[in-house]
Amino acid sequence: MKSARVGLRCTWSSMQVCAHSQKVCFADFKHPCYKMAYFHELSSRVSFQEARLACESEGGVLLSLENEAEQKLIESMLQNLTKPGTGISDGDFWIGLWRNGEGQTSGACPDLYQWSDGSSSQYRNWYTDEPSCGSEKCVVMYHQPTANPGLGGPYLYQWNDDRCNMKHNYICKYEPEINPTAPIEKTYFTNQPGDTHQNVVVTEAGIIPNLIYVVIPTIPLLLLILVAFGTCCFQMLHKSKGRTKTSPHQSTLWISKSTRKESGMEV
């Protein structure tokens, strides 16, 4: 499992640059990895479907939540992501809960929501009087720390249904990875039910780690080219030396260019 990454750009080709994108994995290699993608520019935020495709393009899914423990874990990660000094403030996050129906407003509406990754989890964390249903079919996790509290308290971490074409940040979820990389930035800890301190490793993913994934697969080809080039140079050098040697059958006699008079001959 790769320990964890903090990147500055989303990899989905059609998406604009992220202001901050943090991928976090656990040191025990058993828990899922997560990535919080936050955009400073409102115009760069994405719809529900765009967020879903962005996660899937990186081998993940839009976040599903299995229980309250996982909800609290995500809350702690968001608190770390948005701590003072990071420049990150209000902005809700898409999660993978949505409703495939047309304008239901009956009491059965909350039961129609399902997870986009196929999870059967029945865990819900709705804000007071939510979901409102109607044309709002996709779900966000509130993250509005500067907003005045409503009837259900601060607009932080509870869920709200919204129109699927609205623009928000998003959270991805990944299967635990197999081959960890050494952390190069920092390590922090977050509490998790059942553990006093759960080690979470965060590393910086800059241009060099990305280049590694490009260079390593090309090493066999580079070695083949190097061997072929060396063989070619050796043959050329060998032929060049062969031309400078005198042939064993070549005569060693020489003829003087000066005119020599034969004795006993007169003109």
Coordinates of C-alpha atoms in Angstrom, one line a residue:
M1 CA 0.0 0.0 0.0
K2 CA 1.3 3.4 -0.8
S3 CA 1.5 5.1 2.5
A4 CA -0.3 8.3 1.6
R5 CA 0.0 11.2 -0.7
V6 CA -0.6 14.9 -0.8
G7 CA -0.8 16.2 -4.3
L8 CA -1.5 19.5 -5.9
R9 CA -3.3 18.4 -9.0
C10 CA -6.1 16.1 -10.0
T11 CA -5.2 13.5 -12.6
W12 CA -8.4 13.5 -14.5
S13 CA -7.5 15.1 -17.9
S14 CA -10.6 17.2 -18.3
M15 CA -10.5 18.7 -14.8
Q16 CA -8.9 22.0 -13.9
V17 CA -6.1 22.1 -11.3
C18 CA -7.0 21.3 -7.8
A19 CA -6.1 23.7 -5.0
H20 CA -5.5 20.9 -2.7
S21 CA -5.8 17.1 -3.1
Q22 CA -4.9 14.8 -0.2
K23 CA -4.8 11.1 -0.3
V24 CA -4.4 9.3 3.0
C25 CA -3.7 5.6 3.7
F26 CA -3.2 3.8 7.0
A27 CA 0.0 2.2 8.2
D28 CA -1.7 -1.1 9.1
F29 CA -2.5 -1.6 5.3
K30 CA -6.0 -2.9 6.3
H31 CA -8.2 0.2 6.0
P32 CA -9.3 1.9 2.8
C33 CA -7.4 4.9 1.4
Y34 CA -9.2 8.2 1.0
K35 CA -8.6 11.4 -1.0
M36 CA -10.2 14.8 -0.3
A37 CA -10.2 17.0 -3.4
Y38 CA -10.7 20.6 -2.6
F39 CA -10.9 23.5 -5.1
H40 CA -10.2 27.1 -4.0
E41 CA -11.8 28.4 -7.2
L42 CA -15.6 27.9 -7.2
S43 CA -15.5 27.7 -11.0
S44 CA -13.2 24.7 -10.8
R45 CA -15.5 22.6 -8.6
V46 CA -17.3 19.7 -10.2
S47 CA -20.7 18.0 -10.6
F48 CA -21.6 14.7 -9.0
Q49 CA -21.0 12.8 -12.2
E50 CA -17.6 14.5 -12.8
A51 CA -16.5 13.7 -9.3
R52 CA -17.6 10.1 -9.7
L53 CA -15.6 9.8 -13.0
A54 CA -12.6 11.5 -11.4
C55 CA -12.4 8.9 -8.6
E56 CA -13.0 6.0 -11.0
S57 CA -10.2 7.2 -13.3
E58 CA -7.8 6.8 -10.4
G59 CA -9.0 3.3 -9.5
G60 CA -11.3 4.5 -6.7
V61 CA -14.9 5.3 -6.1
L62 CA -16.9 8.2 -4.8
L63 CA -17.0 7.9 -1.0
S64 CA -19.4 5.4 0.6
L65 CA -19.7 5.3 4.4
E66 CA -20.2 2.0 6.2
N67 CA -20.8 3.2 9.8
E68 CA -20.4 6.0 12.3
A69 CA -16.8 5.1 12.9
E70 CA -15.9 5.7 9.2
Q71 CA -17.9 9.0 9.3
K72 CA -15.9 10.2 12.3
L73 CA -12.7 9.2 10.6
I74 CA -13.6 11.3 7.5
E75 CA -14.5 14.2 9.8
S76 CA -11.0 14.0 11.5
M77 CA -9.3 14.0 8.0
L78 CA -11.3 17.0 7.0
Q79 CA -10.4 18.8 10.2
N80 CA -6.8 18.2 9.4
L81 CA -7.2 19.3 5.8
T82 CA -8.9 22.5 6.8
K83 CA -6.9 23.5 9.9
P84 CA -6.0 27.2 10.3
G85 CA -3.3 28.3 7.9
T86 CA -4.2 26.0 5.0
G87 CA -6.3 28.6 3.3
I88 CA -9.1 26.1 2.9
S89 CA -12.6 27.2 4.1
D90 CA -16.2 26.6 3.1
G91 CA -17.0 24.0 0.5
D92 CA -19.2 21.0 0.6
F93 CA -17.9 17.5 -0.6
W94 CA -19.7 15.1 -2.8
I95 CA -20.1 11.6 -1.4
G96 CA -21.3 8.5 -3.4
L97 CA -24.9 8.5 -2.2
W98 CA -27.6 9.3 -4.8
R99 CA -31.2 8.6 -5.7
N100 CA -32.3 7.3 -9.1
G101 CA -35.9 8.5 -9.3
E102 CA -38.1 11.3 -10.6
G103 CA -39.2 13.9 -8.1
Q104 CA -40.4 11.7 -5.2
T105 CA -41.6 13.7 -2.2
S106 CA -43.3 11.0 -0.2
G107 CA -42.0 9.6 3.1
A108 CA -40.4 6.7 1.1
C109 CA -37.9 9.1 -0.5
P110 CA -35.1 8.6 2.0
D111 CA -35.2 4.9 1.3
L112 CA -34.5 5.4 -2.4
Y113 CA -30.9 6.6 -1.9
Q114 CA -28.2 4.1 -2.8
W115 CA -24.4 4.1 -3.0
S116 CA -22.8 4.5 -6.4
D117 CA -20.2 1.9 -5.6
G118 CA -22.8 -0.8 -4.9
S119 CA -22.3 -0.7 -1.1
S120 CA -25.3 -2.0 0.8
S121 CA -24.6 0.2 3.8
Q122 CA -27.7 1.6 5.5
Y123 CA -25.7 4.2 7.5
R124 CA -27.0 7.7 7.1
N125 CA -26.1 11.1 8.7
W126 CA -28.7 13.5 7.3
Y127 CA -28.9 17.1 8.5
T128 CA -32.2 18.1 10.2
D129 CA -35.1 18.0 7.7
E130 CA -33.0 16.3 5.0
P131 CA -33.3 14.8 2.5
S132 CA -35.6 17.3 0.9
C133 CA -36.0 15.1 -2.3
G134 CA -37.7 16.7 -5.3
S135 CA -35.1 17.5 -7.9
E136 CA -32.2 17.1 -5.4
K137 CA -30.9 13.5 -5.9
C138 CA -27.2 13.6 -5.1
V139 CA -25.7 14.0 -1.7
V140 CA -23.0 16.2 -0.2
M141 CA -21.3 16.2 3.1
Y142 CA -21.6 19.7 4.6
H143 CA -18.5 21.7 5.1
Q144 CA -19.4 25.3 5.9
P145 CA -17.4 26.2 9.0
T146 CA -18.0 30.0 8.6
A147 CA -21.8 29.7 8.1
N148 CA -24.2 30.5 11.0
P149 CA -25.6 27.4 12.6
G150 CA -29.1 26.2 11.5
L151 CA -31.8 24.2 13.3
G152 CA -29.6 21.1 13.1
G153 CA -26.5 22.9 14.4
P154 CA -23.4 23.9 12.4
Y155 CA -23.3 22.9 8.7
L156 CA -20.4 20.5 9.3
Y157 CA -20.2 16.9 8.2
Q158 CA -23.9 16.1 8.1
W159 CA -25.4 15.2 4.8
N160 CA -27.6 17.1 2.4
D161 CA -29.2 16.2 -0.9
D162 CA -28.5 18.6 -3.7
R163 CA -29.0 18.9 -7.5
C164 CA -26.5 16.6 -9.2
N165 CA -25.3 19.4 -11.6
M166 CA -24.2 21.6 -8.7
K167 CA -20.5 22.2 -8.3
H168 CA -18.7 20.9 -5.2
N169 CA -15.5 19.3 -3.9
Y170 CA -15.4 15.5 -3.5
I171 CA -14.0 12.6 -1.6
C172 CA -12.7 9.4 -3.2
K173 CA -12.3 6.0 -1.5
Y174 CA -9.7 3.3 -2.6
E175 CA -8.9 -0.3 -1.7
P176 CA -5.9 -0.7 0.6
E177 CA -2.7 -0.6 -1.5
I178 CA 0.0 -3.3 -1.3
N179 CA 3.4 -1.7 -1.7
P180 CA 3.9 1.2 0.7
T181 CA 6.3 4.0 -0.1
A182 CA 8.4 5.7 2.5
P183 CA 6.9 8.9 3.9
I184 CA 8.8 12.1 3.0
E185 CA 6.7 14.8 4.5
K186 CA 5.1 14.2 7.8
T187 CA 3.2 11.7 9.9
Y188 CA 0.1 12.5 11.9
F189 CA -2.3 10.5 14.0
T190 CA -6.0 10.3 14.1
N191 CA -8.2 8.5 16.6
Q192 CA -10.3 5.5 15.4
P193 CA -12.7 3.4 17.3
G194 CA -10.9 0.4 18.8
D195 CA -7.5 2.0 18.5
T196 CA -6.0 4.6 20.8
H197 CA -4.0 6.1 18.0
Q198 CA -4.2 5.0 14.4
N199 CA -1.1 5.8 12.5
V200 CA -1.7 7.7 9.3
V201 CA 1.2 8.5 7.0
V202 CA 1.1 11.4 4.6
T203 CA 3.8 11.9 1.9
E204 CA 4.4 14.5 -0.7
A205 CA 3.8 13.4 -4.3
G206 CA 5.7 15.8 -6.6
I207 CA 7.1 15.4 -10.0
I208 CA 9.9 12.9 -9.1
P209 CA 7.5 10.2 -7.7
N210 CA 5.4 10.6 -10.8
L211 CA 8.5 10.3 -13.0
I212 CA 9.4 7.0 -11.3
Y213 CA 6.2 5.4 -12.6
V214 CA 7.2 6.5 -16.1
V215 CA 10.9 5.5 -16.0
I216 CA 10.8 2.1 -14.3
P217 CA 8.8 0.4 -17.0
T218 CA 11.2 1.6 -19.7
I219 CA 14.4 0.3 -18.0
P220 CA 14.5 -3.0 -20.0
L221 CA 14.2 -1.1 -23.2
L222 CA 16.9 1.4 -22.2
L223 CA 19.2 -1.5 -21.3
L224 CA 18.6 -3.1 -24.6
I225 CA 19.4 0.1 -26.5
L226 CA 22.6 0.6 -24.4
V227 CA 23.8 -3.0 -25.2
A228 CA 23.1 -2.5 -28.9
F229 CA 24.9 0.8 -29.0
G230 CA 27.9 -0.6 -27.1
T231 CA 28.1 -3.6 -29.5
C232 CA 28.0 -1.4 -32.5
C233 CA 30.7 0.9 -31.2
F234 CA 33.0 -2.1 -30.4
Q235 CA 32.6 -3.5 -33.9
M236 CA 33.3 -0.2 -35.5
L237 CA 36.4 0.2 -33.4
H238 CA 37.6 -3.3 -34.2
K239 CA 37.2 -2.7 -38.0
S240 CA 39.1 0.6 -37.7
K241 CA 42.1 -1.1 -36.1
G242 CA 42.1 -3.8 -38.7
R243 CA 42.5 -1.3 -41.5
T244 CA 45.7 0.2 -40.0
K245 CA 47.6 -3.1 -39.8
T246 CA 49.9 -4.2 -42.7
S247 CA 48.9 -7.3 -44.5
P248 CA 51.3 -10.2 -44.0
H249 CA 51.3 -10.8 -47.8
Q250 CA 52.1 -7.2 -48.6
S251 CA 55.6 -6.5 -50.0
T252 CA 57.9 -4.5 -47.8
L253 CA 60.0 -3.3 -50.7
W254 CA 60.0 0.4 -51.7
I255 CA 60.9 2.3 -54.8
S256 CA 62.8 5.5 -54.5
K257 CA 61.4 8.4 -56.3
S258 CA 64.9 9.7 -57.1
T259 CA 66.4 8.9 -60.6
R260 CA 69.3 6.5 -60.4
K261 CA 71.9 6.2 -63.2
E262 CA 72.8 2.6 -64.2
S263 CA 76.6 2.0 -64.4
G264 CA 78.0 1.4 -67.9
M265 CA 75.1 3.2 -69.6
E266 CA 75.6 6.5 -71.4
V267 CA 73.3 8.7 -73.3

